């Protein structure tokens, strides 16, 4: 158990680390050679020009103006200066709403911290239960927790009252925020410029037809069932192999550029490479000749594969992007059932073109369900097997555990500085390292499940990551042990005993979570603004691959908000704040620092750096709202379990009302607001259509949508389209093989 000294040492180390990161960033961002790394968004918008284009040679790389270094922290007020409407125009609604999550944390926890410190801290401190217990080891922080209140004390009623205040205040703030964000979303959609996805629906599981191709079948179906609104469609090709060839060719071109640049700098030495994987083994050959030959081979393979995809009917999958003449027509199609068989002609709003995850469009409907089942089973085992490293991390937090397992290290770990470092810093660092690879695994699992857009992949991965953090980082850190021991323990116990088991152990782990917050939420966020990996990669590419300004722009990685990772991380802080606001209030200031610091850092990154991969119109907000309420219910159940061990009469009926009220509040908000995030109102669609027809009467919508949903590997290539598609405007009910055959049989019957 970490003592007050350990916490102080951890705070000092993490504050120094955060300060070092911030100073390094403040200095590096002033250097002209780093301008594209720390202001990449402005370059993408074409607003900012490189400061390296003028001045002396040294000034092109290093900022020699001493006055700018005196104002090296001016990025902080600048990050807060841009008003929210301008931020939405600049970065999109997704980014603006994401920032509001941090602001939401401040709105919830700052008043709760003031209340808890005014009421609960004096109540806990004066309880003196720990001092009266013989043989018990505790720290000064434990004196501020509920553990210091003696059993059956009337002081616990203060905790019950605060629990009610926490619940009502959290629900009140969440309700106001849900209303604000719903209004922001509707206004954003109403004012948004024309986009292809506003007119387009993704149709999946197109049933096979013996007489018609997929393209003809799609056209026939929508001409018949949406005769007044259907405009055009784009079938989906299974071009995954072609995409791999294109990506491999791009990689080889980068290597060729690298070796050509290397040779130009030193013409006396011809660059060599090995033909094996990553150039580590195999036959040694001339690098320029090798990559030139390989690129030529790939170009031929690419041409053959492209012709094969475009000419082979089997390469067309039973899915299509269907576009309509109006937003109203698309909304009707996307939000209704198209067939009496609910497993075919499945329609949904098409993602915006840059949001499409093309690799998953070719997965059959039946296979999707099998994949989801397999990934659910795999995720279950991943979650519980991961308790093994979590248990190891927790054992590090115990000096006695290390001494028992590694007695050789006893003289070393008994040193005060080493002991404080092990208990106050090391567990949080190791837990952070264990969690680095996890998001990549969860994203791979979501891709296997078959989601068709990057935004849905992010939301699904975030759901997995949130559950994983809840089970392993929170519950797994509170109750340590081997994975199967924990699983068996929870299986054997009645469900009513689980809150009691976790509740008893909860106050004892407050110090561990304080150290984790400082490592992840202080130093970790400060490291985010430094962007060390993109910084290094840019300068490596700029040195070895860049020849033109276009190359330099491609070498810049602006990054984006990694929603699948960052949002579940925020939810852990909401959970810890809601759980410990009543149990150990001393945790709240650390969480408030995280929310305030993160708000400032990510606002700066969104304004100056990040370039979002897609825009979903804050479609993720209902998930955020639900997870915060889930954390609130968990905090109530754990407090109920803890108080049930304290011999408090009548506490159970009083506490059981809170989760009931919270669940009712969730159902109310879901019914009141969630439809705005999953459906597009027909009234709003009609308003936008009417306004557009009035302002742009000559708009050629078909030309605008023609290549919007063409696979990226076909960009710039003219696809063979059925001639019937071009005749659609003159004849909405285009004759097809089946319709011609049917009309012929009818005429014969008439004869």
XYZ file of C-alpha atoms in Angstrom:
751
model
C 0.000 0.000 0.000
C 1.393 3.335 -1.029
C 1.959 5.816 1.774
C 1.671 9.604 1.709
C 5.412 9.814 0.953
C 4.957 7.525 -2.043
C 2.099 9.642 -3.352
C 4.149 12.824 -2.927
C 7.118 11.275 -4.757
C 4.848 10.109 -7.562
C 3.258 13.568 -7.791
C 6.668 15.255 -7.965
C 7.993 12.880 -10.641
C 4.870 13.117 -12.795
C 4.633 16.884 -12.445
C 8.296 17.209 -13.422
C 7.710 14.861 -16.394
C 4.647 16.819 -17.490
C 6.519 20.120 -17.117
C 9.472 18.763 -19.122
C 7.148 17.637 -21.924
C 5.422 21.019 -21.982
C 8.691 22.963 -22.045
C 10.063 20.728 -24.803
C 6.869 21.244 -26.819
C 6.871 24.995 -26.240
C 10.438 25.241 -27.570
C 10.111 22.758 -30.455
C 6.928 24.361 -31.787
C 8.787 27.674 -32.240
C 11.378 26.146 -34.595
C 10.639 26.633 -38.329
C 11.739 23.084 -39.172
C 9.001 21.692 -36.889
C 6.239 23.964 -38.118
C 4.485 21.246 -40.118
C 4.484 18.890 -37.135
C 2.800 21.251 -34.678
C 0.596 23.263 -37.088
C -0.226 20.593 -39.650
C -3.945 21.412 -39.773
C -3.319 24.915 -41.065
C -1.101 23.512 -43.828
C -3.829 21.081 -44.876
C -6.268 24.003 -45.087
C -3.769 25.942 -47.204
C -3.740 28.849 -44.749
C -0.210 28.569 -43.353
C 3.021 28.874 -45.348
C 6.331 27.384 -44.324
C 8.543 29.874 -42.441
C 11.551 28.116 -44.011
C 11.016 29.811 -47.363
C 12.591 33.133 -46.368
C 15.428 34.454 -44.235
C 18.995 33.310 -43.719
C 19.962 29.633 -43.837
C 20.032 29.263 -40.052
C 16.685 31.024 -39.627
C 15.090 28.451 -41.907
C 15.703 25.815 -39.239
C 16.060 27.591 -35.881
C 14.103 30.454 -34.367
C 16.632 33.106 -33.321
C 14.076 35.595 -31.982
C 14.637 35.552 -28.214
C 11.404 37.413 -27.521
C 9.296 34.462 -28.689
C 10.906 32.223 -26.056
C 9.744 34.553 -23.319
C 6.161 33.885 -24.431
C 6.646 30.148 -24.913
C 3.488 29.299 -22.929
C 1.174 31.551 -24.922
C -0.274 28.466 -26.650
C -2.368 27.830 -23.517
C -4.595 30.946 -23.665
C -4.592 30.682 -27.463
C -6.081 27.172 -27.203
C -9.004 28.535 -25.176
C -9.640 31.613 -27.281
C -11.487 30.156 -30.290
C -15.283 30.265 -29.675
C -17.232 27.036 -30.070
C -19.164 27.953 -33.279
C -15.863 28.816 -34.944
C -14.347 25.595 -33.603
C -17.176 23.582 -35.206
C -16.584 25.306 -38.559
C -12.854 24.758 -38.228
C -12.679 21.168 -36.960
C -16.189 19.696 -37.174
C -18.867 18.758 -34.684
C -17.208 15.492 -33.651
C -14.147 17.339 -32.391
C -16.162 20.068 -30.653
C -18.373 17.563 -28.817
C -15.373 15.436 -27.872
C -13.834 18.485 -26.189
C -17.084 19.038 -24.308
C -16.652 15.643 -22.611
C -13.681 17.040 -20.685
C -15.671 20.170 -19.894
C -18.495 17.925 -18.689
C -16.078 16.285 -16.243
C -15.215 19.671 -14.788
C -18.894 20.639 -14.497
C -19.633 17.454 -12.571
C -16.598 17.048 -10.329
C -15.601 20.586 -9.320
C -18.843 21.179 -7.328
C -18.762 17.594 -6.011
C -15.174 18.056 -4.830
C -16.117 21.213 -2.950
C -19.071 19.439 -1.340
C -17.097 16.312 -0.427
C -14.230 18.280 1.075
C -16.627 20.433 3.049
C -18.744 17.562 4.386
C -17.130 14.130 4.036
C -13.456 14.855 4.686
C -14.104 16.267 8.207
C -16.548 13.404 8.890
C -14.040 10.760 7.807
C -11.024 12.392 9.499
C -12.736 12.669 12.866
C -13.991 9.065 12.777
C -10.630 7.697 14.103
C -11.692 4.097 13.537
C -8.363 3.097 11.977
C -6.340 4.394 14.931
C -8.391 2.265 17.328
C -7.798 -0.923 15.328
C -4.717 -2.762 16.586
C -2.189 -4.204 14.131
C -3.657 -2.404 11.116
C -1.337 -0.629 8.661
C -2.815 2.483 7.094
C -1.745 5.786 5.560
C -2.831 9.385 6.091
C -4.924 9.122 2.930
C -6.907 6.256 4.463
C -7.838 8.567 7.347
C -9.711 10.711 4.835
C -11.703 7.755 3.499
C -14.885 6.080 4.647
C -12.741 3.313 6.176
C -11.963 5.642 9.083
C -15.620 5.778 10.168
C -16.525 3.191 12.862
C -19.192 0.559 12.182
C -22.829 1.446 12.962
C -21.925 5.136 13.215
C -24.553 7.717 12.365
C -21.833 9.525 10.420
C -22.633 7.245 7.463
C -25.841 9.185 6.885
C -23.651 12.036 5.660
C -22.311 9.675 2.987
C -25.846 8.667 2.044
C -26.924 12.293 1.644
C -23.841 13.079 -0.469
C -24.543 9.985 -2.597
C -27.974 11.420 -3.392
C -26.449 14.805 -4.213
C -23.877 13.137 -6.489
C -26.639 11.268 -8.339
C -28.979 14.213 -8.823
C -26.202 16.640 -9.740
C -24.685 14.217 -12.281
C -28.082 13.517 -13.871
C -28.912 17.230 -13.994
C -25.641 18.111 -15.749
C -25.992 15.152 -18.130
C -29.550 16.157 -19.036
C -28.498 19.719 -19.832
C -25.540 18.460 -21.856
C -27.665 15.958 -23.813
C -30.089 18.772 -24.700
C -27.277 21.115 -25.772
C -25.524 18.497 -27.921
C -28.781 17.350 -29.525
C -29.477 20.969 -30.489
C -25.918 21.339 -31.786
C -26.280 18.191 -33.899
C -29.590 19.254 -35.448
C -28.245 22.737 -36.194
C -25.076 21.230 -37.660
C -27.019 18.897 -39.953
C -29.345 21.727 -40.988
C -26.518 24.139 -41.823
C -24.110 21.585 -43.287
C -23.055 21.906 -46.900
C -24.159 19.347 -49.446
C -22.449 15.970 -48.989
C -22.865 12.708 -50.975
C -23.972 10.729 -47.914
C -27.023 12.993 -47.500
C -28.442 11.526 -50.725
C -27.077 7.995 -50.498
C -28.071 4.735 -48.847
C -25.926 1.635 -48.391
C -27.858 -1.467 -49.471
C -26.542 -4.842 -48.310
C -27.540 -8.448 -48.791
C -28.943 -7.955 -52.270
C -30.633 -11.297 -53.099
C -29.268 -13.226 -56.108
C -31.248 -13.216 -59.311
C -30.694 -15.807 -62.087
C -31.573 -13.367 -64.875
C -29.897 -10.163 -63.752
C -26.556 -8.981 -62.535
C -26.277 -7.318 -59.131
C -26.227 -3.895 -60.789
C -29.323 -4.589 -62.880
C -31.131 -6.144 -59.948
C -30.447 -3.128 -57.717
C -31.583 -0.731 -60.415
C -34.759 -2.703 -61.118
C -35.680 -2.937 -57.437
C -35.309 0.767 -56.707
C -36.890 1.906 -59.961
C -39.970 -0.128 -59.011
C -40.101 0.659 -55.281
C -38.785 4.245 -55.311
C -39.779 5.390 -58.807
C -39.997 9.109 -58.028
C -36.768 9.413 -56.030
C -34.200 6.858 -57.270
C -31.345 8.537 -59.159
C -28.353 6.243 -59.613
C -26.270 3.589 -57.890
C -22.735 2.293 -57.593
C -22.148 -1.418 -57.085
C -19.456 -2.536 -54.664
C -16.433 -4.402 -55.985
C -14.350 -6.804 -53.945
C -11.100 -4.960 -54.602
C -9.264 -5.991 -51.433
C -6.470 -7.778 -53.342
C -6.099 -4.815 -55.677
C -5.894 -2.468 -52.698
C -3.077 -4.586 -51.232
C -1.136 -4.343 -54.495
C -1.613 -0.564 -54.598
C -0.418 -0.215 -51.002
C 2.592 -2.469 -51.621
C 3.517 -0.463 -54.716
C 3.305 2.749 -52.700
C 5.662 1.271 -50.088
C 8.154 0.224 -52.756
C 8.061 3.715 -54.280
C 8.993 5.150 -50.887
C 11.960 2.797 -50.655
C 13.014 3.674 -54.197
C 12.868 7.385 -53.356
C 14.915 6.737 -50.210
C 17.699 4.915 -52.077
C 17.711 7.424 -54.952
C 18.098 10.288 -52.466
C 20.866 8.360 -50.711
C 22.672 7.783 -54.012
C 22.333 11.441 -55.075
C 24.009 12.523 -51.845
C 26.889 10.069 -52.303
C 27.178 8.966 -55.974
C 30.377 7.063 -55.256
C 28.530 4.300 -53.371
C 25.675 2.408 -55.015
C 23.058 1.547 -52.358
C 22.479 -2.150 -51.721
C 19.616 -4.092 -50.185
C 18.649 -7.689 -49.497
C 15.706 -9.320 -51.226
C 14.281 -10.860 -48.048
C 11.659 -9.459 -45.714
C 12.423 -5.871 -44.605
C 15.796 -6.174 -46.370
C 17.268 -8.124 -43.433
C 18.266 -11.308 -45.270
C 18.395 -12.858 -48.709
C 20.482 -12.057 -51.779
C 22.243 -8.678 -51.807
C 21.327 -6.640 -54.897
C 21.445 -3.089 -56.225
C 18.656 -1.326 -54.315
C 17.586 1.123 -57.065
C 17.459 -1.560 -59.786
C 15.671 -3.980 -57.466
C 12.893 -1.603 -56.456
C 12.517 -0.255 -60.013
C 11.993 -3.816 -61.275
C 9.605 -4.682 -58.446
C 7.509 -1.571 -59.088
C 7.238 -2.473 -62.779
C 6.094 -5.987 -61.849
C 3.534 -4.620 -59.399
C 2.257 -2.172 -62.026
C 1.574 -5.052 -64.398
C -0.072 -7.106 -61.638
C -2.137 -4.087 -60.665
C -3.374 -3.602 -64.251
C -4.298 -7.284 -64.580
C -6.054 -7.348 -61.209
C -7.971 -4.133 -61.993
C -9.211 -5.555 -65.300
C -10.128 -8.798 -63.549
C -12.156 -6.997 -60.876
C -13.964 -4.819 -63.400
C -14.781 -7.668 -65.791
C -15.508 -10.566 -63.439
C -19.164 -10.655 -62.271
C -18.048 -12.608 -59.197
C -16.001 -9.587 -58.107
C -19.212 -7.611 -57.594
C -20.568 -8.239 -54.116
C -24.279 -8.147 -53.146
C -24.122 -4.546 -51.939
C -24.464 -1.118 -53.506
C -24.511 2.589 -52.768
C -27.883 3.856 -54.002
C -28.350 7.602 -54.479
C -31.626 9.522 -54.612
C -32.798 12.780 -56.114
C -33.437 14.305 -52.690
C -32.452 13.985 -49.065
C -36.092 13.215 -48.316
C -36.054 10.188 -50.612
C -32.795 8.921 -49.089
C -34.148 9.381 -45.562
C -37.293 7.388 -46.351
C -35.264 4.544 -47.839
C -32.609 4.467 -45.110
C -35.123 4.438 -42.265
C -37.657 1.915 -43.582
C -37.817 -1.825 -44.274
C -37.575 -2.533 -48.003
C -38.878 -6.092 -48.190
C -41.221 -8.447 -46.375
C -38.122 -10.565 -45.741
C -36.152 -8.552 -43.140
C -32.862 -10.284 -43.998
C -32.592 -8.971 -47.582
C -32.379 -5.482 -49.091
C -30.968 -4.133 -45.837
C -30.653 -0.350 -46.004
C -28.808 2.113 -43.819
C -27.451 5.603 -44.209
C -24.275 5.467 -46.248
C -21.179 6.688 -44.422
C -19.557 9.722 -45.935
C -17.071 8.584 -48.626
C -13.960 9.067 -46.481
C -15.651 7.151 -43.631
C -16.252 3.963 -45.650
C -14.246 0.908 -44.583
C -14.130 -0.798 -47.971
C -12.622 -4.106 -46.843
C -15.805 -5.132 -45.024
C -18.360 -4.356 -47.699
C -17.819 -7.737 -49.349
C -18.651 -9.849 -46.268
C -21.868 -11.910 -46.711
C -24.736 -11.365 -44.274
C -24.646 -14.862 -42.721
C -20.887 -14.691 -42.258
C -21.275 -11.388 -40.395
C -23.306 -13.038 -37.635
C -20.814 -15.899 -37.291
C -17.934 -13.431 -37.075
C -19.677 -11.420 -34.355
C -20.325 -14.560 -32.313
C -16.689 -15.689 -32.573
C -15.371 -12.242 -31.643
C -17.705 -12.091 -28.639
C -16.278 -15.377 -27.352
C -12.719 -14.245 -28.080
C -13.282 -10.939 -26.290
C -14.630 -12.761 -23.227
C -11.471 -14.857 -22.909
C -9.214 -11.888 -23.658
C -10.883 -9.901 -20.885
C -10.414 -12.492 -18.178
C -6.990 -13.767 -19.260
C -5.731 -10.187 -19.076
C -6.281 -10.308 -15.327
C -2.971 -12.171 -15.095
C -0.805 -9.097 -15.911
C -3.187 -6.948 -13.873
C -2.605 -9.197 -10.849
C 1.132 -8.939 -11.470
C 0.900 -5.136 -11.478
C -0.961 -5.180 -8.200
C 1.640 -7.475 -6.657
C 4.234 -4.818 -7.454
C 2.264 -2.376 -5.344
C 2.968 -4.629 -2.356
C 6.506 -4.568 -1.012
C 5.787 -7.722 0.985
C 4.739 -9.527 -2.173
C 7.994 -8.639 -3.946
C 10.088 -9.658 -0.920
C 8.328 -13.019 -0.746
C 8.790 -13.743 -4.442
C 12.261 -12.198 -4.864
C 14.042 -12.247 -1.469
C 17.329 -11.392 -3.205
C 16.033 -7.852 -3.833
C 15.097 -7.228 -0.198
C 18.097 -4.957 0.662
C 17.479 -2.847 -2.455
C 13.732 -2.370 -2.108
C 14.013 -1.450 1.571
C 15.735 1.788 0.559
C 13.250 4.637 1.047
C 13.568 6.134 -2.446
C 13.324 2.748 -4.184
C 10.435 1.692 -1.977
C 8.514 4.899 -2.716
C 9.178 4.546 -6.444
C 7.976 0.922 -6.513
C 4.785 1.632 -4.616
C 4.012 5.115 -5.923
C 5.119 5.129 -9.567
C 5.930 1.681 -10.972
C 2.433 0.084 -10.863
C 0.870 2.895 -12.865
C 3.664 2.827 -15.469
C 3.475 -0.954 -15.957
C -0.319 -0.899 -16.221
C -0.029 1.836 -18.839
C 2.464 -0.279 -20.832
C 0.185 -3.336 -20.687
C -2.660 -1.261 -22.128
C -0.705 0.101 -25.119
C -1.199 -2.928 -27.398
C -4.776 -3.587 -26.349
C -6.507 -0.971 -28.608
C -4.895 -2.483 -31.717
C -6.184 -5.934 -30.740
C -9.698 -4.622 -30.104
C -9.747 -2.678 -33.386
C -8.698 -5.824 -35.267
C -11.558 -7.712 -33.599
C -14.034 -4.995 -34.620
C -12.814 -5.167 -38.217
C -13.322 -8.920 -38.220
C -16.895 -8.342 -37.020
C -17.563 -6.597 -40.323
C -18.477 -2.978 -39.587
C -18.536 -0.887 -42.741
C -17.416 2.557 -41.584
C -14.458 3.910 -39.668
C -16.790 5.696 -37.255
C -18.691 2.495 -36.415
C -15.378 0.661 -35.992
C -14.255 3.346 -33.551
C -17.511 3.204 -31.592
C -17.497 -0.598 -31.434
C -13.847 -0.724 -30.342
C -14.586 1.944 -27.735
C -17.392 -0.223 -26.352
C -15.032 -3.191 -26.016
C -12.284 -1.068 -24.508
C -14.679 0.481 -21.997
C -15.876 -2.933 -20.822
C -12.289 -4.164 -20.683
C -11.162 -1.214 -18.548
C -14.181 -1.634 -16.296
C -13.485 -5.335 -15.648
C -9.692 -5.381 -15.623
C -8.361 -1.961 -14.709
C -11.092 -1.104 -12.194
C -12.479 -4.360 -10.789
C -9.295 -6.310 -11.560
C -7.160 -3.767 -9.714
C -9.472 -3.726 -6.710
C -9.644 -7.509 -6.328
C -6.361 -9.007 -7.474
C -5.608 -12.648 -8.209
C -5.163 -15.070 -11.051
C -7.682 -14.905 -13.843
C -9.410 -18.189 -13.171
C -9.470 -17.565 -9.434
C -11.331 -14.317 -10.052
C -13.685 -15.897 -12.555
C -14.418 -18.778 -10.183
C -14.921 -16.369 -7.303
C -17.513 -14.319 -9.173
C -19.241 -17.454 -10.498
C -19.501 -19.035 -7.041
C -20.723 -15.895 -5.294
C -24.373 -14.857 -5.476
C -24.772 -11.685 -7.585
C -25.855 -9.794 -4.472
C -22.462 -10.489 -2.837
C -20.316 -9.045 -5.643
C -20.932 -5.366 -4.703
C -20.093 -6.210 -1.099
C -16.846 -7.973 -2.069
C -15.693 -5.131 -4.295
C -17.007 -2.438 -1.958
C -14.924 -3.653 0.979
C -11.711 -3.642 -1.070
C -12.490 -0.364 -2.840
C -11.188 2.185 -0.266
C -7.888 0.314 0.020
C -7.070 0.850 -3.657
C -7.520 4.623 -3.720
C -3.767 5.228 -3.547
C -3.139 2.948 -6.539
C -5.649 4.832 -8.661
C -4.121 8.148 -7.584
C -0.734 6.990 -8.924
C -2.358 5.746 -12.130
C -4.144 9.070 -12.667
C -0.870 10.950 -12.309
C 0.984 8.667 -14.745
C -1.747 8.444 -17.368
C -3.678 11.666 -16.849
C -0.856 14.097 -16.122
C 2.394 12.941 -17.725
C 0.544 10.946 -20.395
C -1.505 13.928 -21.578
C 1.567 16.165 -21.560
C 3.345 13.599 -23.763
C 0.382 13.747 -26.170
C 1.015 17.389 -27.020
C 4.724 16.772 -27.667
C 3.810 14.262 -30.456
C 7.173 12.559 -30.189
C 6.487 9.694 -32.640
C 5.037 11.910 -35.447
C 7.895 14.355 -34.775
C 10.557 11.676 -35.310
C 8.783 10.110 -38.314
C 8.387 13.471 -40.044
C 12.067 14.307 -39.764
C 13.097 10.829 -40.910
C 10.826 11.077 -43.958
C 11.873 14.680 -44.581
C 15.514 13.605 -44.568
C 15.290 10.455 -46.686
C 12.078 10.552 -48.757
C 11.073 14.154 -49.404
C 11.951 15.774 -52.714
C 9.047 18.143 -53.331
C 6.592 20.159 -51.252
C 3.947 17.568 -52.077
C 6.205 14.853 -50.653
C 6.693 16.956 -47.539
C 2.943 17.322 -47.094
C 2.467 13.559 -47.438
C 5.231 12.994 -44.902
C 3.291 14.994 -42.323
C 1.042 12.895 -40.113
C -1.456 15.250 -38.470
C -3.112 12.406 -36.594
C -6.673 12.552 -35.309
C -8.733 12.010 -32.188
C -8.378 8.310 -31.532
C -11.926 7.946 -30.242
C -11.714 4.171 -29.743
C -8.973 4.693 -27.134
C -9.369 8.179 -25.703
C -13.106 8.076 -24.952
C -12.969 4.859 -22.848
C -9.990 6.351 -21.016
C -12.110 9.384 -20.150
C -14.838 7.032 -18.910
C -12.402 5.457 -16.445
C -11.904 8.883 -14.865
C -15.655 9.466 -14.706
C -16.033 6.065 -13.035
C -13.252 6.716 -10.517
C -14.633 10.160 -9.713
C -18.180 8.909 -9.170
C -17.052 5.910 -7.089
C -14.575 7.715 -4.869
C -16.431 11.028 -4.474
C -18.262 9.463 -1.530
C -15.686 6.863 -0.450
C -12.315 8.680 -0.704
C -12.845 12.310 -1.804
C -9.099 13.027 -1.840
C -9.075 11.399 -5.301
C -11.211 14.151 -6.854
C -8.556 16.926 -7.133
C -6.329 14.578 -9.155
C -9.232 13.849 -11.529
C -10.096 17.541 -11.858
C -6.487 18.298 -12.854
C -6.777 15.595 -15.534
C -9.986 17.035 -17.012
C -8.731 20.625 -16.969
C -5.329 19.791 -18.431
C -6.798 17.463 -21.085
C -9.364 20.072 -22.112
C -6.629 22.584 -22.817
C -4.254 20.132 -24.546
C -6.819 18.509 -26.833
C -8.377 21.849 -27.708
C -4.960 22.982 -28.892
C -4.443 19.752 -30.857
C -7.846 19.978 -32.535
C -7.280 23.604 -33.561
C -3.706 23.269 -34.799
C -2.874 19.632 -35.492
C -5.520 16.946 -35.854
C -7.260 16.253 -39.144
C -10.310 14.087 -38.510
C -10.734 11.012 -40.685
C -14.511 11.422 -40.805
C -17.414 13.500 -39.532
C -20.300 11.642 -37.860
C -22.156 14.643 -36.438
C -21.458 13.569 -32.826
C -23.151 10.193 -33.367
C -21.052 8.832 -30.494
C -22.670 11.006 -27.820
C -25.414 8.514 -26.727
C -22.616 6.009 -25.953
C -20.808 8.606 -23.834
C -23.999 9.425 -21.932
C -24.793 5.754 -21.319
C -21.308 4.922 -20.041
C -21.280 7.781 -17.561
C -24.633 6.590 -16.187
C -23.243 3.045 -16.069
C -20.389 4.348 -13.931
C -22.913 6.129 -11.712
C -24.918 2.915 -11.190
C -21.714 0.988 -10.415
C -20.712 3.596 -7.828
C -24.134 3.306 -6.179
C -24.039 -0.502 -6.054
C -20.504 -0.537 -4.653
C -21.419 1.997 -1.981
C -24.456 -0.142 -1.152
C -22.215 -3.182 -0.805
C -19.738 -1.285 1.352
C -22.404 0.139 3.681
C -23.999 -3.295 4.067
C -20.821 -4.381 5.891
C -20.929 -1.371 8.239
C -24.068 -2.388 10.203
C -26.052 0.648 9.050
C -29.713 0.016 9.687
C -32.134 1.015 6.910
C -29.281 2.006 4.560
C -30.176 -0.620 1.948
C -33.718 0.659 1.176
C -32.402 4.212 1.024
C -29.545 3.305 -1.342
C -31.483 0.921 -3.595
C -33.619 3.814 -4.833
C -30.599 5.497 -6.453
C -29.819 2.904 -9.182
C -33.545 2.641 -9.921
C -33.788 6.407 -10.403
C -30.612 6.446 -12.523
C -31.874 3.698 -14.833
C -35.194 5.529 -15.196
C -33.296 8.696 -16.070
C -31.355 6.814 -18.773
C -34.584 5.449 -20.285
C -36.093 8.944 -20.244
C -33.090 10.521 -22.004
C -32.939 7.691 -24.525
C -36.579 8.189 -25.472
C -36.299 11.979 -25.481
C -33.080 12.563 -27.408
C -31.455 9.449 -28.884
C -33.552 9.365 -32.068
C -31.841 12.593 -33.157
C -28.550 10.629 -33.316
C -29.791 7.636 -35.323
C -32.434 9.134 -37.640
C -32.724 12.163 -39.873
C -36.084 13.990 -39.540
C -38.055 14.024 -42.793
C -39.152 17.597 -42.068
C -35.540 18.784 -41.926
C -34.701 16.821 -45.075
C -37.572 18.476 -46.951
C -36.502 21.935 -45.772
C -32.945 21.425 -47.048
C -34.180 20.001 -50.359
C -36.587 22.900 -50.915
C -33.919 25.477 -50.077
C -31.404 23.816 -52.390
C -33.847 23.670 -55.310
C -34.562 27.372 -54.843
C -30.915 28.464 -54.609
C -29.416 26.009 -57.150
C -32.086 25.166 -59.713
C -29.532 24.044 -62.316
C -27.650 21.649 -60.021
C -26.648 18.416 -61.772
C -26.914 16.102 -58.791
C -26.193 12.993 -60.821
C -22.828 14.337 -61.940
C -22.078 15.366 -58.359
C -22.755 11.823 -57.071
C -21.322 9.913 -60.018
C -17.957 8.951 -58.533
C -18.567 9.732 -54.861
C -18.637 6.079 -53.817
C -16.148 4.587 -56.215
C -13.560 2.419 -54.451
C -10.351 4.468 -53.883
C -8.308 2.108 -56.091
C -10.599 3.003 -59.017
C -10.330 6.769 -58.605
C -9.525 8.261 -61.986
C -10.516 5.063 -63.800
C -13.703 5.020 -65.868
C -15.837 2.119 -64.714
C -18.071 0.203 -67.064
C -21.607 1.138 -66.092
C -24.815 -0.349 -67.465
C -26.184 1.826 -70.256
C -29.572 1.643 -68.591
C -28.302 3.853 -65.809
C -27.709 6.695 -68.256
C -31.242 6.406 -69.613
C -32.873 6.520 -66.207
C -33.809 10.199 -66.257
C -35.809 9.810 -69.463
C -37.371 6.490 -68.482
C -37.638 5.929 -64.718
C -38.795 2.344 -65.124
C -35.866 1.055 -67.140
C -36.543 -2.265 -68.861
C -34.396 -5.113 -67.611
C -33.998 -8.724 -68.675
C -36.645 -9.889 -66.264
C -39.113 -7.083 -67.042
C -38.657 -7.588 -70.804
C -39.208 -11.312 -70.402
C -42.313 -10.716 -68.279
C -43.760 -8.160 -70.730
C -43.160 -10.573 -73.611
C -44.992 -13.385 -71.851
C -47.904 -11.038 -71.067
C -48.179 -9.950 -74.714
C -48.191 -13.563 -75.837
C -50.971 -14.293 -73.374
C -52.948 -11.347 -74.771
C -52.567 -12.702 -78.276
